[in-house]
Amino acid sequence: MTTVLEQQTIQDEFKNRMNEDELLNCMRCGFCLPSCPTYITSGYKETHSPRGRIALMKAVVDGLIEPDEDFEKSLNQCLGCRACEPVCPSGVNYGHLLEEARDIINQNKKHSLPVRTVRKVVFDGLFPHPNRMRTVTGLLGFYQRSGLQKVARAAGVMKLFPESLATMERVLPKVPTMREMKNRPEFVPSQGTTTKRVAFFTGCLMDTMFLETNNATMKLLQLAGCEIVIPKDQSCCGALHGHSGEKDGSKELAKQNIKAFEDLNVDYIITNAGGCGAFLVDYDHLLKDDPQWKDRAVDFKNKIKDISQILYEADFHKKVKLQLPYQIITYQDSCHLRNVMKTASAPRELLRAIDGIDFKEMKDADRCCGSAGIYNIVESEMSMQILDYKMEQTKATHATTVVTANPGCLLQMKLGIERENLSDKMRAVHIVDVLLEAVVK
Amino acid sequence: MLKEEIRKKLIAVVGEENFDDSKVGRLAYSFDATPNFQAMPDGVVSPRNTEEVSSLIKICNEYKIPVVPRGTGTNLCGGTCPTEGGIVFLFKHMNKILEIDEENLTATVQPGAITLDLINAVEAKGLFYPPDPGSMKSSTLGGNINENSGGLRGLKYGVTRDYVIALEIVLPNGDIMRSGGKLAKDVAGYDFTRLFVGSEGTLGIITEATLKLVPKPETKKTMLALYQDLEAAARSVSKIIASKIIPTTLEFLDQATITVVEDYVKIGLPTDAKAVLLIEQDGSPEVVQKDIEKMTDICKSENAVSVQVAQSDEEAEQLTTARRWALSALARLKPTTILEDATVPRSEIANMVKAINEIAKKYDLNICTFGHAGDGNLHPTVPTDARNKEEMERVEKAFEEIFIKAVELGGTITGEHGVGIMKAPYLELKLGKEGIAAMKAVKAALDPNNIMNPGKIFAKDSRKRVVVGK
Ligand SMILES: Cc1cc2nc3c(=O)[nH]c(=O)nc-3n(C[C@H](O)[C@H](O)[C@H](O)COP(=O)(O)OP(=O)(O)OC[C@H]3O[C@@H](n4cnc5c(N)ncnc54)[C@H](O)[C@@H]3O)c2cc1C
Ligand code: SF4
Ligand code: SF4
């Protein structure tokens, strides 16, 4: 519940803080409607469309409506996938509007105690601290290895959680041990002649739960002729904070990362998680009002590149022979990689270059899978409907391998496969893992 | 606010889940693509079939509540803005393509079906539905029919009107009537199909439509011609038509538009060019080849500084870039974009563009003109800022002069966007007192309580556009 008083402050803050030019820039042409997953999945509700959400934000600024429960629901149900941006003739930066709106609501609303506790632990206590992330992931590993997992499953503890979370627990990857996670070198030379010097943004989820994928990423970079710097002081990208209305938290993380990567004398900063990458390239917007950091943020942003993009540009797929036993492979776009980082054809070209396989494009591969950060947990119902559609399209390709480019999407696709009882026929993998598997030694 | 009694009755028809009178729910349907117009409806209903539409409209008629039918709300004339409140009717459940009849070459659709979905569905069967408004990815066929929308292929293939052959209509009293049929010929009584096409939701609700299809053309070719002289471009257009070639598309961009587009997409358009013509022809390969050659000659003989013919699909794609980006480039310039559609006989294009440029100078505005040269349908567009009241006033005056000029040249105030509220004050310019009276008589006969989309088409007073408040 939001109290009347809270509504009043939220409304005032909307007036003060929302970018009116950007709101007005939406000419309400409706060109974004067919691209919005929540508009489609809600049965074409304008309140669940980009145009509708922008109109609602503007109406709160103009005082036409109060920021009531329905208003919050409309914003909460947005995936933040930003599929509405590339199709917008006016170039409305919807992502920025959404982030600001969510931040205002979050800063001015008292969450219920349990929600507050969880938020505090996650946003302040966990993600900003790589070592704690490792510990938690470590605990998960202990849970998996010790047999506790079996006990918990047998006792039906997981039934207490929303369905998506319960299934999610089953699909989480086998996590590495604490020792594996801590042993990260700070420099890795290239294999063969060095053509580029890059820094690697490891990402908090990627460097813990998906450590193997990070290792694979570095191997591919080495093969592509890159020498790699991995600065120790880097932190979480801040996306989870930014998208959940914890803007101040994300600014601090941004500064820490800019500092960590600043003086490395590298050509690019490489990420292998579309979600992180998209947030990193937005640092200049995040810090636009901070004169000390603004320009440094621009320098940082200009260096960000996704792993697929750099491999493609470095002709990795032409230089290295790639081959796999026959299988049908399909690719699910990471929304942020596609819509914000504008990397869509590189991963496809890399996959097509693998000998022996059949690459099949699925229908609406560019539509969100419903993962969207913690969306699949907090908006479970909508998320599962979106996932069901995604699985239908995946199945139609008869693919046995579904490739993604972001940890959230990867988990969500694994979840989809598990829900459809297809785990013996279909696998979901990160693009770098399948590429490394295909490298002919 | 709706009386509880009426609310209950409406809900009894469609169920709770298809009725919404929450503030947020109503706000989301308080506007369309028309700049600066907004008004709250009292409720929103989503009927599931024709019978429900009929029951709902009977309730509205009984209580004299305004009914505002709405497709996707992409119209540019304030056509779905509930200026007098009332109930917005949505057709999100009635959005099916019911049948594609390959023997009679027809498609039967519900009003909420999306234009592009129909175009794709019929093309998959080797057929063709030509009306292709720029908004076809999101617009509905119900909206297209009620605005009589045109598109890029209008020159050769005509507009929506030329493809509607039968309708199912729910009249304001709840009666369900059918007009036309899958017939090439039909003279049984008044042509109600034609009357309802372009009626902007003011006469009744269309619940089903049968559309004519044609065979899909075998090939298509694209060419682009640049001019240093506006008149030369206009002469090329006239000469092409005079030499008995009807191209599918004959689009025009003026210098102001070219400059804005080049600034934005940087594709190497010469910004000192006065006009660009984008020409496309479709049909059998031999005819297309011959026509393109002939048109190339004509453009060159009229001193086009460059003529490019696309040799592949990719090249064609490149040549159309400028036209495709025109609206985006303009829309990004300023927060508000006002796009009009004054239309003149083809032979008057150059005069109209010149007049627009003079008017722009007079009111110190940046008016960029592009549009369908072959149809004489121009889109003078002003990038502006609705918050700047003083400039908005100049915009308004400029457009008034543009409309007057268009009518003077034998043209019309709107070629395809409709009258709605935006152009209601100017309708008399085009129709005269008598024309308005006759139209009002038709409206009164079918909708005596004036519940259907009230305030649209006919101006209550000489209220001006743009400055209508919230
Ligand atoms: C960027 C842009 C480009 C455009 N390009 C073109 C173009 O190239 N050519 C063109 O002609 N137009 C164009 N338009 C205008 C607009 O898209 C068209 O008028 C379109 O047909 C509207 O369709 P809609 O589904 O959005 O209808 P709406 O805007 O929702 O409604 C349009 C009218 O139809 C009525 N209506 C809708 N459904 C029904 C029904 N079932 N029964 C009775 N009345 C009904 C409404 O009351 C309203 O008066 C463009 C608009 C934009 C924003
Ligand atoms: S496409 Fe852009 S301008 Fe059009 S309605 Fe959507 S956000 Fe607004
Ligand atoms: S971000 Fe995604 S879900 Fe949200 S409005 Fe845009 S397209 Fe829809």
XYZ file of C-alpha atoms in Angstrom, chain A residues 30-282:
253
model
C 1.805 3.629 -31.076
C 4.631 2.254 -33.230
C 6.095 0.602 -30.127
C 2.986 -1.404 -29.230
C 3.635 -4.506 -31.374
C 7.132 -4.836 -29.868
C 6.100 -4.739 -26.217
C 5.862 -8.206 -24.626
C 3.701 -7.051 -21.721
C 1.244 -5.286 -24.019
C 0.813 -8.480 -25.987
C 0.776 -10.851 -23.028
C -1.684 -8.717 -21.042
C -4.150 -9.071 -23.907
C -3.391 -5.635 -25.434
C -3.826 -3.421 -22.394
C -2.666 0.090 -23.130
C -1.694 0.506 -19.454
C 0.846 -2.256 -20.065
C 2.306 -0.702 -23.197
C 5.224 1.716 -23.551
C 2.989 4.465 -24.912
C 0.546 3.915 -22.050
C 3.280 3.918 -19.415
C 4.782 7.127 -20.751
C 1.323 8.713 -20.824
C 0.770 7.629 -17.219
C 4.088 9.090 -16.109
C 3.244 12.315 -17.877
C -0.228 12.353 -16.334
C 1.329 12.073 -12.864
C 3.637 14.984 -13.700
C 0.670 16.986 -15.010
C -1.421 16.120 -11.973
C -4.103 14.386 -14.044
C -3.832 11.189 -12.011
C -2.321 10.217 -8.689
C 0.467 7.653 -8.531
C -1.875 5.017 -7.114
C -1.612 1.228 -6.894
C -2.681 0.747 -10.506
C -0.012 3.150 -11.629
C 2.660 1.270 -9.731
C 1.410 -2.012 -11.080
C 1.726 -0.755 -14.629
C 5.366 0.203 -14.011
C 6.176 -2.910 -11.993
C 4.971 -5.129 -14.789
C 7.306 -3.517 -17.292
C 10.164 -5.878 -18.098
C 12.560 -3.052 -18.788
C 13.525 -4.967 -21.924
C 13.599 -1.741 -23.955
C 12.265 -3.409 -27.074
C 10.212 -0.232 -27.407
C 13.283 1.901 -28.090
C 14.723 0.775 -31.433
C 11.252 0.940 -33.053
C 10.438 4.424 -31.794
C 10.520 7.053 -34.545
C 10.925 9.802 -31.969
C 13.868 8.110 -30.308
C 12.269 8.243 -26.874
C 14.676 6.885 -24.294
C 12.133 4.850 -22.419
C 14.730 3.092 -20.276
C 15.807 6.358 -18.668
C 12.229 7.387 -17.959
C 11.469 4.055 -16.356
C 14.589 4.099 -14.211
C 13.862 7.583 -12.918
C 10.209 6.761 -12.208
C 11.095 3.597 -10.338
C 13.725 5.391 -8.337
C 11.244 8.087 -7.299
C 8.675 5.547 -6.227
C 11.188 3.462 -4.349
C 12.803 6.372 -2.540
C 9.494 7.663 -1.316
C 7.704 4.568 -0.364
C 8.002 2.518 2.786
C 8.294 -1.106 1.827
C 6.823 -3.708 4.124
C 9.378 -5.084 6.594
C 10.200 -8.355 4.839
C 10.571 -6.663 1.464
C 12.763 -4.025 3.060
C 15.006 -6.613 4.628
C 15.446 -8.535 1.420
C 16.152 -5.362 -0.545
C 18.690 -4.232 2.031
C 20.517 -7.525 2.022
C 20.542 -7.811 -1.743
C 21.299 -4.243 -2.722
C 23.594 -3.074 0.055
C 24.921 -6.239 1.520
C 25.423 -8.587 -1.368
C 25.875 -7.428 -4.916
C 28.354 -4.623 -4.252
C 30.722 -7.045 -2.562
C 32.372 -9.669 -4.748
C 33.651 -11.557 -1.750
C 30.193 -11.805 -0.226
C 28.783 -12.861 -3.573
C 31.329 -15.591 -3.556
C 30.314 -16.627 -0.070
C 26.662 -16.807 -0.940
C 27.378 -18.703 -4.100
C 29.654 -20.823 -2.005
C 26.815 -21.564 0.342
C 24.730 -22.549 -2.613
C 27.515 -24.897 -3.632
C 27.639 -26.338 -0.150
C 23.887 -26.768 -0.275
C 24.151 -28.587 -3.586
C 27.086 -30.771 -2.699
C 26.279 -31.615 0.894
C 23.083 -33.454 0.234
C 21.062 -30.688 1.840
C 19.568 -30.026 -1.580
C 18.156 -33.530 -1.605
C 16.752 -33.118 1.850
C 15.155 -29.794 1.042
C 13.639 -31.144 -2.141
C 12.312 -34.236 -0.387
C 10.841 -32.157 2.401
C 9.087 -30.030 -0.171
C 10.538 -26.841 1.300
C 10.682 -25.339 -2.161
C 6.936 -25.641 -2.507
C 6.657 -22.656 -0.228
C 8.181 -20.422 -2.866
C 6.523 -19.086 -6.004
C 6.515 -21.646 -8.730
C 9.200 -19.957 -10.797
C 11.556 -19.753 -7.850
C 10.968 -23.361 -6.927
C 11.797 -24.567 -10.427
C 14.654 -22.118 -10.599
C 16.243 -23.854 -7.644
C 16.430 -27.009 -9.736
C 18.065 -25.415 -12.742
C 20.808 -23.427 -11.034
C 24.175 -24.499 -12.374
C 26.595 -26.490 -10.233
C 28.523 -23.727 -8.628
C 32.287 -23.676 -8.342
C 34.078 -24.048 -5.019
C 35.295 -21.050 -3.077
C 38.864 -21.805 -4.041
C 38.017 -21.844 -7.744
C 36.263 -18.522 -7.456
C 39.063 -16.742 -5.637
C 41.864 -17.762 -7.962
C 41.481 -15.199 -10.647
C 44.658 -13.921 -12.324
C 44.970 -10.203 -13.049
C 46.579 -10.594 -16.426
C 46.261 -13.223 -19.131
C 48.454 -13.117 -22.252
C 47.080 -13.747 -25.727
C 47.728 -16.916 -27.676
C 49.793 -16.135 -30.725
C 50.325 -12.562 -31.804
C 48.642 -9.919 -29.717
C 46.316 -7.757 -31.759
C 44.344 -6.097 -28.987
C 44.634 -5.321 -25.326
C 41.311 -5.625 -23.527
C 39.993 -5.468 -19.999
C 37.470 -8.014 -18.836
C 34.443 -6.977 -16.829
C 33.733 -10.170 -14.942
C 30.280 -9.392 -13.560
C 29.172 -10.577 -10.142
C 26.824 -13.343 -11.182
C 29.052 -14.384 -14.044
C 32.114 -14.572 -11.868
C 30.459 -16.736 -9.256
C 27.642 -18.912 -10.444
C 28.849 -18.897 -14.047
C 32.575 -18.993 -13.417
C 33.050 -21.591 -16.147
C 31.539 -19.219 -18.678
C 33.917 -16.487 -17.630
C 36.833 -18.839 -18.052
C 35.560 -19.765 -21.496
C 35.235 -16.092 -22.387
C 38.877 -15.496 -21.591
C 40.010 -18.530 -23.563
C 38.149 -17.259 -26.617
C 39.640 -13.803 -26.207
C 43.092 -15.346 -26.018
C 42.446 -17.325 -29.179
C 41.257 -14.171 -30.874
C 44.598 -12.533 -30.129
C 43.658 -10.427 -27.122
C 45.711 -9.956 -24.029
C 43.456 -9.514 -21.045
C 43.594 -7.372 -17.954
C 41.229 -8.236 -15.113
C 41.246 -5.413 -12.596
C 40.699 -6.582 -9.029
C 38.793 -3.531 -7.853
C 35.893 -3.899 -10.218
C 32.430 -4.305 -8.786
C 28.887 -5.208 -9.683
C 27.689 -3.103 -12.662
C 24.757 -1.697 -10.674
C 22.053 -2.759 -13.119
C 20.037 -4.609 -10.534
C 20.061 -1.514 -8.338
C 19.315 0.859 -11.195
C 16.389 -1.157 -12.474
C 14.889 -1.564 -9.027
C 14.900 2.055 -7.996
C 18.189 2.163 -6.074
C 19.853 4.793 -8.199
C 22.271 6.124 -5.600
C 23.614 2.663 -5.029
C 24.220 2.184 -8.735
C 26.055 5.522 -8.990
C 28.537 4.468 -6.348
C 29.180 1.205 -8.153
C 29.595 3.046 -11.440
C 32.277 5.288 -9.980
C 34.107 2.346 -8.519
C 34.142 0.611 -11.880
C 35.210 3.676 -13.833
C 38.128 4.048 -11.442
C 39.043 0.402 -11.714
C 39.186 0.422 -15.516
C 40.457 3.916 -16.169
C 44.207 3.624 -16.384
C 44.623 0.226 -17.953
C 45.465 1.478 -21.410
C 43.112 -0.984 -23.105
C 41.273 -0.855 -26.430
C 38.040 -2.297 -25.096
C 36.290 -3.388 -21.967
C 34.641 -6.719 -22.625
C 31.472 -8.042 -21.037
C 29.739 -11.325 -21.609
C 26.424 -10.392 -20.001
C 24.095 -8.262 -22.119
C 22.380 -6.966 -19.004
C 25.603 -5.684 -17.462
C 26.913 -4.319 -20.757
C 23.798 -2.270 -21.353
C 24.061 -0.728 -17.932
C 27.757 -0.004 -18.355
C 27.202 1.863 -21.637
C 24.681 3.992 -19.800
